[in-house]
Amino acid sequence: DQAEQFLRSGHTNNWAVLVCTSRFWFNYRHVANTLSVYRSVKRLGIPDSHIVLMLADDMACNPRNPKPATVFSHKNMELNVYGDDVEVDYRSYEVTVENFLRVLTGRIPPSTPRSKRLLSDDRSNILIYMTGHGGNGFLKFQDSEEITNVELADAFEQMWQKRRYNELLFIIDTCQGASMYERFYSPNIMALASSQVGEDSLSHQPDLGIGVHLMDRYTFYVLEFLEEIHPASQTNMNDLFQVCPKSLCVSTPGHRTDLFQRDPQNVLITDFFGSVRKVEITTEALSLDREVAAVESKFPDEELATEPLKYAEQLPVAQIIHQKPKQKDWHPPGGFILGLWALIIMVFFKTYGIKHMKHVF
Amino acid sequence: AAPLQVRLVVPMTVVFGPGSVPRDLSRPLPFRDMQEMEISVNLRTSVTSRYEMRYRSTTAQEEAALSAATAREADAALHPLQDTTMGSLTMYVVPETSSLLPQGINVYVGKQRSALVRAVGSLAALQARLREVTQLMSFTAGSIAAALSDRVPSAQLGPDARRNLKSSLGYEITFSLLNPDPKSHTVDWDIEGAVNRYVKPVLDKLSLVANFSVDSQILYYAVLGVTPRYDKESSSFLLSAHSLPHVINPVEARLGSSAASLYPVLNFLLYVPERSHSPLYIQDKDGAPVSTNAFHSPRWGGIMVYNVEAPASPQASLPLHVDVDMARVMEVFLAQLRLLFGLSREGVPPEFLLESPGNEGLADWELDHLLWAHTVENIATVSTTLTSLAQLLDKIGNIVIKDDVASEVYRAVASVQSAVTKLSLGHLHAAFQASKEAVTSSERAFFDPSLLHLLYFPDDQKFAIYIPLFLPMAVPILLSLAKIVRETRLHRKEPTKMD
């Protein structure tokens, strides 16, 4: 019963990494996708401190948005998923492949604040949702770079080596999304994609008032499904696999469970989308002697001898602006370039005759 | 996972009081003996425990101490005569008929690192009882397996595994007061005083294990996620056990955490229910109200519900002023802190009497218990980290290792070797410090930002980039080379022809 249920899933906390890899106004639907998943995940209990949201965030305040400060996920403007408590951790140009991989593997510069880190441990279940434009084996990030399925699989392996997750659910809504999970090889990963290799994922419906497509089909139906989930529901993953059949989605959603140890039948949706804590009743209490006075700490904090504080040296801006550019050190050309040029010159003179040499020297 | 072989050595002294020596003792006192036991976790990980025992009889001072009236006084008197290095244990055997131990009690475990054991007839039976005591006071196969839980196949893990806090260099403790109904209750809690009087002694004792930082906050209008049920019989509100998991989440969104520290956070929440939902009791699985009115969540923290008595007269003016009894609250919170670390006194056999640790919060042997588990866990973590780092470097040839990363790796290897050596010599404290240094160095090396490998170059991408660049240029060069070779051959043949 309840005890058995707690023994089934071994996690004690939940994290979510939600990534929207597109920017520009015509990719409105990708931002709406990500924000809708963000809303559901928050509603089911995962707090902002455990969500890493990466968005280009150029929709709500875009000059082309007829309803500023809103991002709608359904036509007739029913649901504003932007709201007033969206906490975007990586916005605009910070959404890069490098930052995404740094978040996953934990190799982050020490100055990064806590909200931008994935502080998961070996008892964390992580949900990773990615959406954008993709192809066979890659996913495009912000129109300038791409992440390949091999890099993603290696990043997950790095996470597994350091036990940064207990179980991982990877959902991707892009064209040819199934190619992104083909190369996974670490244990305890379950993956869902909106379309198979060679198929395109289609968008759902355009809104004539806003002028763009508001959502993608797969995410739209996933969200309809999630709206019926509440924190105590017992719906399992097999139901999520049935969401958006070909008749509704036009593409064929796929999933991969061979790396996952538990049977999907036993995996609750709230294991990944919500945050249901294991709880134990406290039956013991200490007995403290109330008469004790405040004790001097056995290890008193040492008084650090500090210098009196003063203003830091200001940057000599005028000097910096007017200084001459630094001479770069000259390095002799490397072996490959030298060899190539030697080959070209030798061929030229051999072909056209050695008589040209005396004109050069 | 990397192979791991660790030997844990526990130096023990067994002191026989007058009249307690077993009849079948073959050798004359004093003598030394050793018992080894293997705790095998998986095929490549084995932990051997070795108890090095020194049997001797009591000195005159110890005899005088053992003639005290109660076990507690005897234990206190024996304390200055013992070897109290961390990880060591001292057992005093008293005669079977001794009245030092109460009726029905066979073992008295003191606050430090000693125990009084009632003698049994044969040596074998006495050794069995001593083994039980030493396992309680140092480590058991279960506690070591729990520390190495990521190496144990998950099917074999018990419910205890992966429940305790992971070994970390520091922990942040946050005390929060939740007042959902400030119109009815003005709650005053002297948290700073309570921390100085009750929490600091415990954290000082635990400061050997990790650094602790404490902060506190008050949250208004923070409600629980669940509506409690009204029970007519007891005219109180009840929260059933199965609704407790849903209580934490809505509150957690409001709890902050320090932006600068990366240590795990332990939250202790004190909830003062609204006037309309008072009094509020937590029910356990059997429907009985819980005496502490508190529950905790592994690796997260604990919540206690503090009921305010109804005002004497119904016309009392709101808001009521509430002075929280911090001692009662801290008794529960500190007990929860112990449970989060895995120090529980449940499962102790009924014939054992354990001395209460008092305001220090935990006994010396419980601290040792933590250190054994954390040292083993640290060593296992370091070996896994360094092995996976080596595998990463093998797989990806073009990662550049900076000098400071390399020096951290060397330092981690030296520290972990030192930790393993010290464990096999029985120096628990030094081994723990070495293992902490090893973990710091290995984590710094593994998570160094420069190791991010972005340059994934599959072969087909290499061709796709370089061929369009070099092929057009290479065509005339190769053709000219062919022409040169032909001309040279002709040139060499010609002189012979002309002659």
PDB file of N, CA, C and O in Angstrom, chain A residues 45 102 105-107 114 122-123 150-151 154 158 161-162 185 231 261 275 277-278 280-284 286 288-290 292 297 347 350, chain B residues 154 162-163 166 197 204 245 249 252 258 261 263 292 294-299 331 335-336 359 385 388 392 395 443 446-447 449 454 480 484:
ATOM      1  N   GLY A  45       3.947  20.877  -8.013  1.00  0.00           N
ATOM      2  CA  GLY A  45       4.696  20.932  -6.773  1.00  0.00           C
ATOM      3  C   GLY A  45       6.176  21.207  -6.835  1.00  0.00           C
ATOM      4  O   GLY A  45       6.788  21.388  -5.807  1.00  0.00           O
ATOM      5  N   ARG A 102      26.909  22.746 -19.337  1.00  0.00           N
ATOM      6  CA  ARG A 102      27.482  23.044 -18.027  1.00  0.00           C
ATOM      7  C   ARG A 102      26.454  22.793 -16.936  1.00  0.00           C
ATOM      8  O   ARG A 102      26.775  22.282 -15.864  1.00  0.00           O
ATOM      9  N   THR A 105      26.212  18.869 -16.580  1.00  0.00           N
ATOM     10  CA  THR A 105      27.343  18.142 -16.000  1.00  0.00           C
ATOM     11  C   THR A 105      27.826  18.755 -14.701  1.00  0.00           C
ATOM     12  O   THR A 105      28.578  18.121 -13.975  1.00  0.00           O
ATOM     13  N   GLY A 106      27.416  19.986 -14.406  1.00  0.00           N
ATOM     14  CA  GLY A 106      27.850  20.589 -13.150  1.00  0.00           C
ATOM     15  C   GLY A 106      29.192  21.273 -13.232  1.00  0.00           C
ATOM     16  O   GLY A 106      29.727  21.720 -12.224  1.00  0.00           O
ATOM     17  N   ARG A 107      29.762  21.379 -14.401  1.00  0.00           N
ATOM     18  CA  ARG A 107      31.080  22.019 -14.524  1.00  0.00           C
ATOM     19  C   ARG A 107      30.875  23.514 -14.752  1.00  0.00           C
ATOM     20  O   ARG A 107      31.105  24.049 -15.829  1.00  0.00           O
ATOM     21  N   ARG A 114      23.185  30.216  -7.151  1.00  0.00           N
ATOM     22  CA  ARG A 114      22.529  28.949  -6.874  1.00  0.00           C
ATOM     23  C   ARG A 114      21.360  28.686  -7.805  1.00  0.00           C
ATOM     24  O   ARG A 114      21.082  27.551  -8.174  1.00  0.00           O
ATOM     25  N   ASP A 122      22.027  11.921  -5.843  1.00  0.00           N
ATOM     26  CA  ASP A 122      21.716  10.586  -6.364  1.00  0.00           C
ATOM     27  C   ASP A 122      20.280  10.166  -6.089  1.00  0.00           C
ATOM     28  O   ASP A 122      19.868   9.098  -6.498  1.00  0.00           O
ATOM     29  N   ARG A 123      19.509  10.955  -5.364  1.00  0.00           N
ATOM     30  CA  ARG A 123      18.114  10.638  -5.142  1.00  0.00           C
ATOM     31  C   ARG A 123      17.206  11.616  -5.853  1.00  0.00           C
ATOM     32  O   ARG A 123      16.085  11.830  -5.434  1.00  0.00           O
ATOM     33  N   VAL A 150      25.007  12.680 -29.784  1.00  0.00           N
ATOM     34  CA  VAL A 150      26.135  12.050 -29.092  1.00  0.00           C
ATOM     35  C   VAL A 150      26.587  12.902 -27.922  1.00  0.00           C
ATOM     36  O   VAL A 150      26.876  12.390 -26.830  1.00  0.00           O
ATOM     37  N   GLU A 151      26.636  14.222 -28.118  1.00  0.00           N
ATOM     38  CA  GLU A 151      27.017  15.107 -27.009  1.00  0.00           C
ATOM     39  C   GLU A 151      26.048  14.978 -25.863  1.00  0.00           C
ATOM     40  O   GLU A 151      26.435  14.976 -24.691  1.00  0.00           O
ATOM     41  N   ASP A 154      26.620  11.760 -24.066  1.00  0.00           N
ATOM     42  CA  ASP A 154      27.822  11.832 -23.240  1.00  0.00           C
ATOM     43  C   ASP A 154      27.574  12.667 -21.997  1.00  0.00           C
ATOM     44  O   ASP A 154      28.069  12.357 -20.910  1.00  0.00           O
ATOM     45  N   GLN A 158      28.053  11.540 -18.135  1.00  0.00           N
ATOM     46  CA  GLN A 158      28.810  12.269 -17.125  1.00  0.00           C
ATOM     47  C   GLN A 158      27.957  12.461 -15.879  1.00  0.00           C
ATOM     48  O   GLN A 158      28.442  12.378 -14.751  1.00  0.00           O
ATOM     49  N   GLN A 161      27.864   9.098 -14.049  1.00  0.00           N
ATOM     50  CA  GLN A 161      29.114   8.781 -13.375  1.00  0.00           C
ATOM     51  C   GLN A 161      29.188   9.458 -12.019  1.00  0.00           C
ATOM     52  O   GLN A 161      29.709   8.901 -11.059  1.00  0.00           O
ATOM     53  N   LYS A 162      28.659  10.654 -11.951  1.00  0.00           N
ATOM     54  CA  LYS A 162      28.741  11.400 -10.700  1.00  0.00           C
ATOM     55  C   LYS A 162      27.442  11.242  -9.908  1.00  0.00           C
ATOM     56  O   LYS A 162      27.242  11.950  -8.930  1.00  0.00           O
ATOM     57  N   TYR A 185      23.063   5.846 -23.488  1.00  0.00           N
ATOM     58  CA  TYR A 185      23.549   4.555 -23.047  1.00  0.00           C
ATOM     59  C   TYR A 185      23.695   4.477 -21.545  1.00  0.00           C
ATOM     60  O   TYR A 185      24.218   3.515 -21.016  1.00  0.00           O
ATOM     61  N   PRO A 231      -1.545  16.318  -7.601  1.00  0.00           N
ATOM     62  CA  PRO A 231      -0.408  15.754  -6.873  1.00  0.00           C
ATOM     63  C   PRO A 231      -0.629  14.348  -6.319  1.00  0.00           C
ATOM     64  O   PRO A 231       0.318  13.628  -6.098  1.00  0.00           O
ATOM     65  N   GLN A 261      15.028   0.997 -15.400  1.00  0.00           N
ATOM     66  CA  GLN A 261      14.953  -0.258 -14.660  1.00  0.00           C
ATOM     67  C   GLN A 261      13.546  -0.654 -14.289  1.00  0.00           C
ATOM     68  O   GLN A 261      13.220  -1.820 -14.291  1.00  0.00           O
ATOM     69  N   SER A 275       6.224  16.707  -7.193  1.00  0.00           N
ATOM     70  CA  SER A 275       7.246  16.597  -6.164  1.00  0.00           C
ATOM     71  C   SER A 275       6.593  16.048  -4.923  1.00  0.00           C
ATOM     72  O   SER A 275       6.219  16.800  -4.034  1.00  0.00           O
ATOM     73  N   ARG A 277       6.874  14.159  -1.609  1.00  0.00           N
ATOM     74  CA  ARG A 277       7.970  13.831  -0.717  1.00  0.00           C
ATOM     75  C   ARG A 277       7.677  12.577   0.080  1.00  0.00           C
ATOM     76  O   ARG A 277       6.551  12.312   0.453  1.00  0.00           O
ATOM     77  N   LYS A 278       8.740  11.868   0.406  1.00  0.00           N
ATOM     78  CA  LYS A 278       8.607  10.765   1.370  1.00  0.00           C
ATOM     79  C   LYS A 278       8.608  11.388   2.744  1.00  0.00           C
ATOM     80  O   LYS A 278       9.392  12.278   3.034  1.00  0.00           O
ATOM     81  N   GLU A 280       8.182  10.773   7.096  1.00  0.00           N
ATOM     82  CA  GLU A 280       8.129   9.843   8.217  1.00  0.00           C
ATOM     83  C   GLU A 280       7.659  10.592   9.439  1.00  0.00           C
ATOM     84  O   GLU A 280       8.055  11.729   9.669  1.00  0.00           O
ATOM     85  N   ILE A 281       6.886   9.932  10.244  1.00  0.00           N
ATOM     86  CA  ILE A 281       6.424  10.546  11.493  1.00  0.00           C
ATOM     87  C   ILE A 281       7.599  10.558  12.468  1.00  0.00           C
ATOM     88  O   ILE A 281       8.348   9.579  12.568  1.00  0.00           O
ATOM     89  N   THR A 282       7.752  11.661  13.169  1.00  0.00           N
ATOM     90  CA  THR A 282       8.828  11.740  14.166  1.00  0.00           C
ATOM     91  C   THR A 282       8.320  11.172  15.464  1.00  0.00           C
ATOM     92  O   THR A 282       7.437  11.737  16.105  1.00  0.00           O
ATOM     93  N   THR A 283       8.879  10.031  15.870  1.00  0.00           N
ATOM     94  CA  THR A 283       8.366   9.422  17.087  1.00  0.00           C
ATOM     95  C   THR A 283       9.261   9.687  18.294  1.00  0.00           C
ATOM     96  O   THR A 283       8.858   9.506  19.420  1.00  0.00           O
ATOM     97  N   GLU A 284      10.513  10.086  18.038  1.00  0.00           N
ATOM     98  CA  GLU A 284      11.405  10.319  19.167  1.00  0.00           C
ATOM     99  C   GLU A 284      11.534  11.802  19.408  1.00  0.00           C
ATOM    100  O   GLU A 284      11.451  12.598  18.485  1.00  0.00           O
ATOM    101  N   LEU A 286      14.159  14.445  21.915  1.00  0.00           N
ATOM    102  CA  LEU A 286      15.217  14.476  22.921  1.00  0.00           C
ATOM    103  C   LEU A 286      14.642  14.994  24.221  1.00  0.00           C
ATOM    104  O   LEU A 286      13.556  15.559  24.255  1.00  0.00           O
ATOM    105  N   LEU A 288      15.838  17.765  26.794  1.00  0.00           N
ATOM    106  CA  LEU A 288      16.876  18.760  27.022  1.00  0.00           C
ATOM    107  C   LEU A 288      16.755  19.317  28.423  1.00  0.00           C
ATOM    108  O   LEU A 288      15.653  19.454  28.969  1.00  0.00           O
ATOM    109  N   ASP A 289      17.877  19.666  28.996  1.00  0.00           N
ATOM    110  CA  ASP A 289      17.894  20.309  30.293  1.00  0.00           C
ATOM    111  C   ASP A 289      17.613  21.796  30.072  1.00  0.00           C
ATOM    112  O   ASP A 289      18.403  22.499  29.448  1.00  0.00           O
ATOM    113  N   ARG A 290      16.454  22.247  30.552  1.00  0.00           N
ATOM    114  CA  ARG A 290      16.063  23.615  30.251  1.00  0.00           C
ATOM    115  C   ARG A 290      16.794  24.650  31.076  1.00  0.00           C
ATOM    116  O   ARG A 290      16.760  25.823  30.747  1.00  0.00           O
ATOM    117  N   VAL A 292      19.849  25.089  31.405  1.00  0.00           N
ATOM    118  CA  VAL A 292      21.214  25.407  30.984  1.00  0.00           C
ATOM    119  C   VAL A 292      21.265  26.831  30.468  1.00  0.00           C
ATOM    120  O   VAL A 292      20.344  27.313  29.816  1.00  0.00           O
ATOM    121  N   SER A 297      30.646  28.780  23.102  1.00  0.00           N
ATOM    122  CA  SER A 297      30.992  27.769  22.113  1.00  0.00           C
ATOM    123  C   SER A 297      32.399  27.243  22.372  1.00  0.00           C
ATOM    124  O   SER A 297      33.295  27.998  22.694  1.00  0.00           O
ATOM    125  N   VAL A 347      55.747  23.288 -56.922  1.00  0.00           N
ATOM    126  CA  VAL A 347      54.964  22.867 -58.087  1.00  0.00           C
ATOM    127  C   VAL A 347      54.910  23.979 -59.126  1.00  0.00           C
ATOM    128  O   VAL A 347      55.024  23.748 -60.320  1.00  0.00           O
ATOM    129  N   LYS A 350      58.301  24.260 -60.885  1.00  0.00           N
ATOM    130  CA  LYS A 350      58.576  23.106 -61.708  1.00  0.00           C
ATOM    131  C   LYS A 350      57.715  23.127 -62.960  1.00  0.00           C
ATOM    132  O   LYS A 350      58.154  22.742 -64.033  1.00  0.00           O
TER     133      LYS A 350
ATOM    134  N   SER B 154      20.390  -2.180  -6.658  1.00  0.00           N
ATOM    135  CA  SER B 154      19.260  -1.539  -5.988  1.00  0.00           C
ATOM    136  C   SER B 154      18.219  -2.526  -5.495  1.00  0.00           C
ATOM    137  O   SER B 154      17.439  -2.215  -4.623  1.00  0.00           O
ATOM    138  N   ARG B 162      19.977   5.185   1.484  1.00  0.00           N
ATOM    139  CA  ARG B 162      19.753   6.421   0.759  1.00  0.00           C
ATOM    140  C   ARG B 162      18.698   7.273   1.432  1.00  0.00           C
ATOM    141  O   ARG B 162      17.983   8.026   0.802  1.00  0.00           O
ATOM    142  N   ARG B 163      18.583   7.154   2.728  1.00  0.00           N
ATOM    143  CA  ARG B 163      17.629   7.972   3.445  1.00  0.00           C
ATOM    144  C   ARG B 163      18.390   9.004   4.248  1.00  0.00           C
ATOM    145  O   ARG B 163      17.911  10.090   4.480  1.00  0.00           O
ATOM    146  N   LYS B 166      23.622  12.694   2.722  1.00  0.00           N
ATOM    147  CA  LYS B 166      24.908  12.330   2.144  1.00  0.00           C
ATOM    148  C   LYS B 166      26.008  13.095   2.834  1.00  0.00           C
ATOM    149  O   LYS B 166      25.807  14.215   3.300  1.00  0.00           O
ATOM    150  N   ARG B 197      21.342  28.344  23.133  1.00  0.00           N
ATOM    151  CA  ARG B 197      21.298  27.470  24.299  1.00  0.00           C
ATOM    152  C   ARG B 197      21.202  26.000  23.942  1.00  0.00           C
ATOM    153  O   ARG B 197      21.793  25.165  24.603  1.00  0.00           O
ATOM    154  N   ASP B 204      28.200  22.165  17.831  1.00  0.00           N
ATOM    155  CA  ASP B 204      29.615  22.152  18.180  1.00  0.00           C
ATOM    156  C   ASP B 204      30.139  20.734  18.177  1.00  0.00           C
ATOM    157  O   ASP B 204      31.256  20.462  17.722  1.00  0.00           O
ATOM    158  N   PRO B 245       2.658  13.942   2.718  1.00  0.00           N
ATOM    159  CA  PRO B 245       3.598  14.245   1.635  1.00  0.00           C
ATOM    160  C   PRO B 245       3.216  15.478   0.836  1.00  0.00           C
ATOM    161  O   PRO B 245       4.065  16.109   0.235  1.00  0.00           O
ATOM    162  N   ASN B 249       5.132  20.836  -0.301  1.00  0.00           N
ATOM    163  CA  ASN B 249       5.414  21.551  -1.550  1.00  0.00           C
ATOM    164  C   ASN B 249       4.971  22.990  -1.621  1.00  0.00           C
ATOM    165  O   ASN B 249       5.759  23.849  -1.998  1.00  0.00           O
ATOM    166  N   GLU B 252       7.349  25.017   0.325  1.00  0.00           N
ATOM    167  CA  GLU B 252       8.743  25.057  -0.092  1.00  0.00           C
ATOM    168  C   GLU B 252       9.010  26.174  -1.075  1.00  0.00           C
ATOM    169  O   GLU B 252      10.096  26.742  -1.102  1.00  0.00           O
ATOM    170  N   SER B 258      20.100  30.431   0.899  1.00  0.00           N
ATOM    171  CA  SER B 258      21.185  31.370   0.686  1.00  0.00           C
ATOM    172  C   SER B 258      21.723  31.221  -0.725  1.00  0.00           C
ATOM    173  O   SER B 258      22.010  30.130  -1.178  1.00  0.00           O
ATOM    174  N   SER B 261      25.701  29.823  -0.892  1.00  0.00           N
ATOM    175  CA  SER B 261      26.262  28.550  -0.460  1.00  0.00           C
ATOM    176  C   SER B 261      25.673  27.407  -1.269  1.00  0.00           C
ATOM    177  O   SER B 261      24.526  27.440  -1.667  1.00  0.00           O
ATOM    178  N   TYR B 263      25.797  24.221  -0.095  1.00  0.00           N
ATOM    179  CA  TYR B 263      25.633  23.082   0.789  1.00  0.00           C
ATOM    180  C   TYR B 263      24.176  22.663   0.832  1.00  0.00           C
ATOM    181  O   TYR B 263      23.276  23.481   0.626  1.00  0.00           O
ATOM    182  N   THR B 292       4.782  13.874  19.350  1.00  0.00           N
ATOM    183  CA  THR B 292       5.620  15.041  19.078  1.00  0.00           C
ATOM    184  C   THR B 292       4.902  16.041  18.185  1.00  0.00           C
ATOM    185  O   THR B 292       5.342  17.174  18.042  1.00  0.00           O
ATOM    186  N   ALA B 294       4.895  16.063  15.028  1.00  0.00           N
ATOM    187  CA  ALA B 294       5.872  16.498  14.029  1.00  0.00           C
ATOM    188  C   ALA B 294       6.154  15.364  13.064  1.00  0.00           C
ATOM    189  O   ALA B 294       5.949  14.195  13.388  1.00  0.00           O
ATOM    190  N   PHE B 295       6.619  15.717  11.875  1.00  0.00           N
ATOM    191  CA  PHE B 295       7.051  14.707  10.923  1.00  0.00           C
ATOM    192  C   PHE B 295       8.246  15.256  10.165  1.00  0.00           C
ATOM    193  O   PHE B 295       8.484  16.463  10.166  1.00  0.00           O
ATOM    194  N   HIS B 296       9.002  14.355   9.554  1.00  0.00           N
ATOM    195  CA  HIS B 296      10.180  14.819   8.830  1.00  0.00           C
ATOM    196  C   HIS B 296      10.276  14.102   7.505  1.00  0.00           C
ATOM    197  O   HIS B 296       9.648  13.057   7.295  1.00  0.00           O
ATOM    198  N   SER B 297      11.044  14.674   6.600  1.00  0.00           N
ATOM    199  CA  SER B 297      11.222  14.096   5.277  1.00  0.00           C
ATOM    200  C   SER B 297      12.720  13.873   5.067  1.00  0.00           C
ATOM    201  O   SER B 297      13.511  14.784   5.272  1.00  0.00           O
ATOM    202  N   PRO B 298      13.123  12.638   4.679  1.00  0.00           N
ATOM    203  CA  PRO B 298      14.563  12.364   4.557  1.00  0.00           C
ATOM    204  C   PRO B 298      15.228  13.330   3.598  1.00  0.00           C
ATOM    205  O   PRO B 298      14.694  13.649   2.554  1.00  0.00           O
ATOM    206  N   ARG B 299      16.403  13.790   3.986  1.00  0.00           N
ATOM    207  CA  ARG B 299      17.222  14.691   3.189  1.00  0.00           C
ATOM    208  C   ARG B 299      16.581  16.051   2.971  1.00  0.00           C
ATOM    209  O   ARG B 299      17.052  16.838   2.150  1.00  0.00           O
ATOM    210  N   GLU B 331      13.556  20.322  21.346  1.00  0.00           N
ATOM    211  CA  GLU B 331      13.672  18.886  21.620  1.00  0.00           C
ATOM    212  C   GLU B 331      13.267  18.099  20.389  1.00  0.00           C
ATOM    213  O   GLU B 331      13.892  17.104  20.017  1.00  0.00           O
ATOM    214  N   ALA B 335      15.836  16.194  17.691  1.00  0.00           N
ATOM    215  CA  ALA B 335      15.612  14.769  17.449  1.00  0.00           C
ATOM    216  C   ALA B 335      15.491  14.503  15.958  1.00  0.00           C
ATOM    217  O   ALA B 335      16.018  13.515  15.435  1.00  0.00           O
ATOM    218  N   GLN B 336      14.807  15.409  15.250  1.00  0.00           N
ATOM    219  CA  GLN B 336      14.682  15.239  13.797  1.00  0.00           C
ATOM    220  C   GLN B 336      16.043  15.370  13.131  1.00  0.00           C
ATOM    221  O   GLN B 336      16.350  14.652  12.174  1.00  0.00           O
ATOM    222  N   ASN B 359      22.196  17.515  26.700  1.00  0.00           N
ATOM    223  CA  ASN B 359      22.152  18.684  25.827  1.00  0.00           C
ATOM    224  C   ASN B 359      23.155  18.624  24.706  1.00  0.00           C
ATOM    225  O   ASN B 359      23.101  19.435  23.791  1.00  0.00           O
ATOM    226  N   THR B 385      34.915   8.950  -8.455  1.00  0.00           N
ATOM    227  CA  THR B 385      35.133  10.195  -9.207  1.00  0.00           C
ATOM    228  C   THR B 385      36.419  10.127 -10.006  1.00  0.00           C
ATOM    229  O   THR B 385      36.442  10.459 -11.202  1.00  0.00           O
ATOM    230  N   SER B 388      36.157   7.716 -12.935  1.00  0.00           N
ATOM    231  CA  SER B 388      35.378   8.178 -14.080  1.00  0.00           C
ATOM    232  C   SER B 388      36.086   9.323 -14.775  1.00  0.00           C
ATOM    233  O   SER B 388      35.967   9.480 -15.998  1.00  0.00           O
ATOM    234  N   LEU B 392      37.007   9.328 -18.685  1.00  0.00           N
ATOM    235  CA  LEU B 392      36.650  10.424 -19.576  1.00  0.00           C
ATOM    236  C   LEU B 392      37.853  10.862 -20.384  1.00  0.00           C
ATOM    237  O   LEU B 392      37.765  11.097 -21.604  1.00  0.00           O
ATOM    238  N   LYS B 395      38.670   8.443 -23.119  1.00  0.00           N
ATOM    239  CA  LYS B 395      37.741   8.383 -24.245  1.00  0.00           C
ATOM    240  C   LYS B 395      37.931   9.588 -25.166  1.00  0.00           C
ATOM    241  O   LYS B 395      37.827   9.472 -26.371  1.00  0.00           O
ATOM    242  N   GLU B 443      36.489  16.522  -6.120  1.00  0.00           N
ATOM    243  CA  GLU B 443      35.349  17.251  -6.685  1.00  0.00           C
ATOM    244  C   GLU B 443      35.826  18.465  -7.460  1.00  0.00           C
ATOM    245  O   GLU B 443      35.316  18.782  -8.536  1.00  0.00           O
ATOM    246  N   PHE B 446      37.162  17.159 -10.780  1.00  0.00           N
ATOM    247  CA  PHE B 446      36.158  16.631 -11.702  1.00  0.00           C
ATOM    248  C   PHE B 446      35.278  17.723 -12.253  1.00  0.00           C
ATOM    249  O   PHE B 446      34.916  17.713 -13.427  1.00  0.00           O
ATOM    250  N   PHE B 447      34.879  18.677 -11.388  1.00  0.00           N
ATOM    251  CA  PHE B 447      33.929  19.697 -11.818  1.00  0.00           C
ATOM    252  C   PHE B 447      34.621  20.961 -12.289  1.00  0.00           C
ATOM    253  O   PHE B 447      33.994  22.006 -12.346  1.00  0.00           O
ATOM    254  N   PRO B 449      35.580  23.775 -14.567  1.00  0.00           N
ATOM    255  CA  PRO B 449      34.869  24.203 -15.778  1.00  0.00           C
ATOM    256  C   PRO B 449      35.662  23.986 -17.056  1.00  0.00           C
ATOM    257  O   PRO B 449      35.074  23.925 -18.138  1.00  0.00           O
ATOM    258  N   LEU B 454      33.520  20.271 -25.683  1.00  0.00           N
ATOM    259  CA  LEU B 454      32.544  20.705 -26.662  1.00  0.00           C
ATOM    260  C   LEU B 454      32.898  20.254 -28.057  1.00  0.00           C
ATOM    261  O   LEU B 454      32.101  20.305 -28.961  1.00  0.00           O
ATOM    262  N   SER B 480      49.823  18.617 -61.073  1.00  0.00           N
ATOM    263  CA  SER B 480      51.170  19.100 -61.389  1.00  0.00           C
ATOM    264  C   SER B 480      52.232  18.156 -60.875  1.00  0.00           C
ATOM    265  O   SER B 480      53.260  17.943 -61.521  1.00  0.00           O
ATOM    266  N   ILE B 484      55.204  16.483 -62.945  1.00  0.00           N
ATOM    267  CA  ILE B 484      56.624  16.557 -62.565  1.00  0.00           C
ATOM    268  C   ILE B 484      57.245  15.175 -62.585  1.00  0.00           C
ATOM    269  O   ILE B 484      58.356  14.968 -63.104  1.00  0.00           O
TER     270      ILE B 484
END
